[in-house]
């Protein structure tokens, strides 16, 4: 069995020079602008790219989209050829509940994080800071004599 490096080198020899690798489709092609444009405009590349990008959608967006759909009879019957492009949902009731729990957990975590970002000096007290970065103590401020000369 050939290793990936050997396969790549073999592919370069067959292609006759440099080749372009499409990460979405996992295929090599001639490194020519017209060939790449033709490939990128093709339906198989568009589907592969969309499948890849859907992995990184927010759970909240997926939940709202899937709740509006009715269950897919083909998918729950065994096979649906439309996969991610089906007009019907491929999520079971249990999976939707788990997705809803995930969305709620993210919402509560984001609220906690936002509080810390809003007032970091009140939530992250640090010791050993230089005097210029320490918080101001009003009691010590009253005791300070500002009539000394600098320098």
Short mmCIF file of C-alpha atoms in Angstrom, two decimals:
data_model
loop_
_atom_site.label_atom_id
_atom_site.label_comp_id
_atom_site.label_asym_id
_atom_site.label_seq_id
_atom_site.Cartn_x
_atom_site.Cartn_y
_atom_site.Cartn_z
CA UNK A 1 0.00 0.00 0.00
CA UNK A 2 1.32 3.46 -0.90
CA UNK A 3 1.89 6.12 1.74
CA UNK A 4 0.41 9.58 1.29
CA UNK A 5 3.81 11.08 0.26
CA UNK A 6 4.36 8.37 -2.33
CA UNK A 7 0.83 8.81 -3.62
CA UNK A 8 1.36 12.58 -3.90
CA UNK A 9 4.66 12.12 -5.78
CA UNK A 10 3.05 9.54 -8.06
CA UNK A 11 0.19 11.94 -8.67
CA UNK A 12 2.60 14.75 -9.58
CA UNK A 13 4.30 12.51 -12.15
CA UNK A 14 0.96 11.58 -13.71
CA UNK A 15 -0.28 15.18 -13.69
CA UNK A 16 2.94 16.41 -15.30
CA UNK A 17 4.02 19.05 -12.80
CA UNK A 18 2.45 20.95 -9.97
CA UNK A 19 -1.05 20.06 -8.90
CA UNK A 20 -3.71 21.68 -6.76
CA UNK A 21 -5.33 19.82 -3.85
CA UNK A 22 -8.90 20.69 -2.86
CA UNK A 23 -9.31 20.27 0.90
CA UNK A 24 -13.10 20.12 0.68
CA UNK A 25 -13.26 17.41 -1.99
CA UNK A 26 -9.99 15.61 -1.10
CA UNK A 27 -8.86 15.46 -4.72
CA UNK A 28 -5.95 16.64 -6.88
CA UNK A 29 -6.26 18.59 -10.11
CA UNK A 30 -4.01 20.46 -12.50
CA UNK A 31 -2.80 23.73 -11.03
CA UNK A 32 -4.42 25.87 -13.68
CA UNK A 33 -6.69 28.84 -12.99
CA UNK A 34 -9.42 27.71 -15.39
CA UNK A 35 -9.41 24.15 -14.01
CA UNK A 36 -9.67 25.42 -10.42
CA UNK A 37 -12.49 27.84 -11.32
CA UNK A 38 -14.38 25.08 -13.11
CA UNK A 39 -13.92 22.77 -10.12
CA UNK A 40 -14.92 25.42 -7.56
CA UNK A 41 -18.10 26.23 -9.51
CA UNK A 42 -19.07 22.55 -9.73
CA UNK A 43 -21.92 21.00 -7.77
CA UNK A 44 -19.76 18.36 -6.03
CA UNK A 45 -17.36 21.03 -4.70
CA UNK A 46 -20.25 23.24 -3.59
CA UNK A 47 -21.85 20.34 -1.69
CA UNK A 48 -18.53 19.33 -0.09
CA UNK A 49 -17.80 22.91 0.98
CA UNK A 50 -21.29 23.38 2.42
CA UNK A 51 -21.01 20.09 4.35
CA UNK A 52 -17.70 21.25 5.77
CA UNK A 53 -18.99 24.69 6.78
CA UNK A 54 -22.15 23.30 8.39
CA UNK A 55 -19.97 21.56 10.98
CA UNK A 56 -19.12 24.97 12.47
CA UNK A 57 -22.63 26.47 12.63
CA UNK A 58 -23.84 27.54 16.03
CA UNK A 59 -26.07 25.06 17.87
CA UNK A 60 -28.68 27.79 18.37
CA UNK A 61 -29.03 28.30 14.61
CA UNK A 62 -29.25 24.55 13.97
CA UNK A 63 -31.89 24.15 16.70
CA UNK A 64 -34.12 26.93 15.32
CA UNK A 65 -33.87 25.54 11.76
CA UNK A 66 -34.51 21.93 12.75
CA UNK A 67 -37.48 22.74 15.00
CA UNK A 68 -39.34 24.23 12.04
CA UNK A 69 -38.99 21.04 9.98
CA UNK A 70 -41.08 17.88 10.15
CA UNK A 71 -39.33 14.49 10.60
CA UNK A 72 -37.95 12.83 7.45
CA UNK A 73 -39.71 9.53 6.75
CA UNK A 74 -36.90 8.37 4.43
CA UNK A 75 -34.14 9.05 6.95
CA UNK A 76 -35.91 7.33 9.83
CA UNK A 77 -36.85 4.53 7.44
CA UNK A 78 -33.17 3.84 6.77
CA UNK A 79 -31.74 6.15 4.08
CA UNK A 80 -32.27 9.68 2.76
CA UNK A 81 -30.30 10.60 -0.36
CA UNK A 82 -30.65 14.35 0.33
CA UNK A 83 -28.66 14.22 3.60
CA UNK A 84 -27.99 17.80 4.79
CA UNK A 85 -30.07 19.32 1.99
CA UNK A 86 -33.27 17.52 2.96
CA UNK A 87 -36.33 19.72 3.59
CA UNK A 88 -37.18 17.53 6.58
CA UNK A 89 -35.32 17.09 9.85
CA UNK A 90 -32.95 14.21 10.47
CA UNK A 91 -32.87 14.87 14.23
CA UNK A 92 -34.93 12.69 16.55
CA UNK A 93 -36.86 14.18 19.45
CA UNK A 94 -34.17 13.04 21.88
CA UNK A 95 -31.40 14.62 19.78
CA UNK A 96 -33.32 17.91 19.62
CA UNK A 97 -33.65 17.88 23.43
CA UNK A 98 -29.89 17.31 23.79
CA UNK A 99 -29.24 20.15 21.35
CA UNK A 100 -31.56 22.38 23.37
CA UNK A 101 -29.63 21.54 26.57
CA UNK A 102 -26.40 22.43 24.79
CA UNK A 103 -27.81 25.79 23.67
CA UNK A 104 -29.02 26.58 27.20
CA UNK A 105 -25.65 25.61 28.68
CA UNK A 106 -23.83 27.85 26.21
CA UNK A 107 -26.20 30.71 26.99
CA UNK A 108 -25.55 30.50 30.75
CA UNK A 109 -21.78 30.20 30.20
CA UNK A 110 -21.76 33.22 27.90
CA UNK A 111 -23.62 35.29 30.51
CA UNK A 112 -21.04 34.39 33.15
CA UNK A 113 -18.18 35.25 30.79
CA UNK A 114 -19.76 38.58 29.82
CA UNK A 115 -19.86 39.66 33.47
CA UNK A 116 -16.15 39.01 33.82
CA UNK A 117 -15.34 40.90 30.63
CA UNK A 118 -17.41 43.91 31.69
CA UNK A 119 -15.67 44.55 35.03
CA UNK A 120 -12.33 42.68 35.02
CA UNK A 121 -10.77 44.79 37.80
CA UNK A 122 -13.51 43.77 40.25
CA UNK A 123 -13.43 40.04 39.51
CA UNK A 124 -9.69 39.47 39.08
CA UNK A 125 -7.93 40.89 42.13
CA UNK A 126 -4.19 40.42 41.83
CA UNK A 127 -1.56 40.76 44.54
CA UNK A 128 1.96 42.02 44.02
CA UNK A 129 1.10 44.68 41.44
CA UNK A 130 3.18 47.88 41.30
CA UNK A 131 1.58 50.88 43.08
CA UNK A 132 0.56 52.49 39.78
CA UNK A 133 -1.62 49.44 38.89
CA UNK A 134 -3.12 48.79 42.32
CA UNK A 135 -6.69 49.85 43.06
CA UNK A 136 -7.09 53.19 44.82
CA UNK A 137 -7.86 53.06 48.54
CA UNK A 138 -9.87 56.19 49.52
CA UNK A 139 -8.69 56.02 53.16
CA UNK A 140 -5.01 56.14 52.12
CA UNK A 141 -5.79 58.91 49.65
CA UNK A 142 -7.00 61.18 52.48
CA UNK A 143 -3.76 60.58 54.42
CA UNK A 144 -1.55 61.50 51.45
CA UNK A 145 0.29 64.81 51.60
CA UNK A 146 0.32 66.31 48.08
CA UNK A 147 2.55 69.27 49.03
CA UNK A 148 5.82 67.35 48.50
CA UNK A 149 7.83 68.33 45.46
CA UNK A 150 8.58 65.80 42.80
CA UNK A 151 12.04 64.99 41.62
#
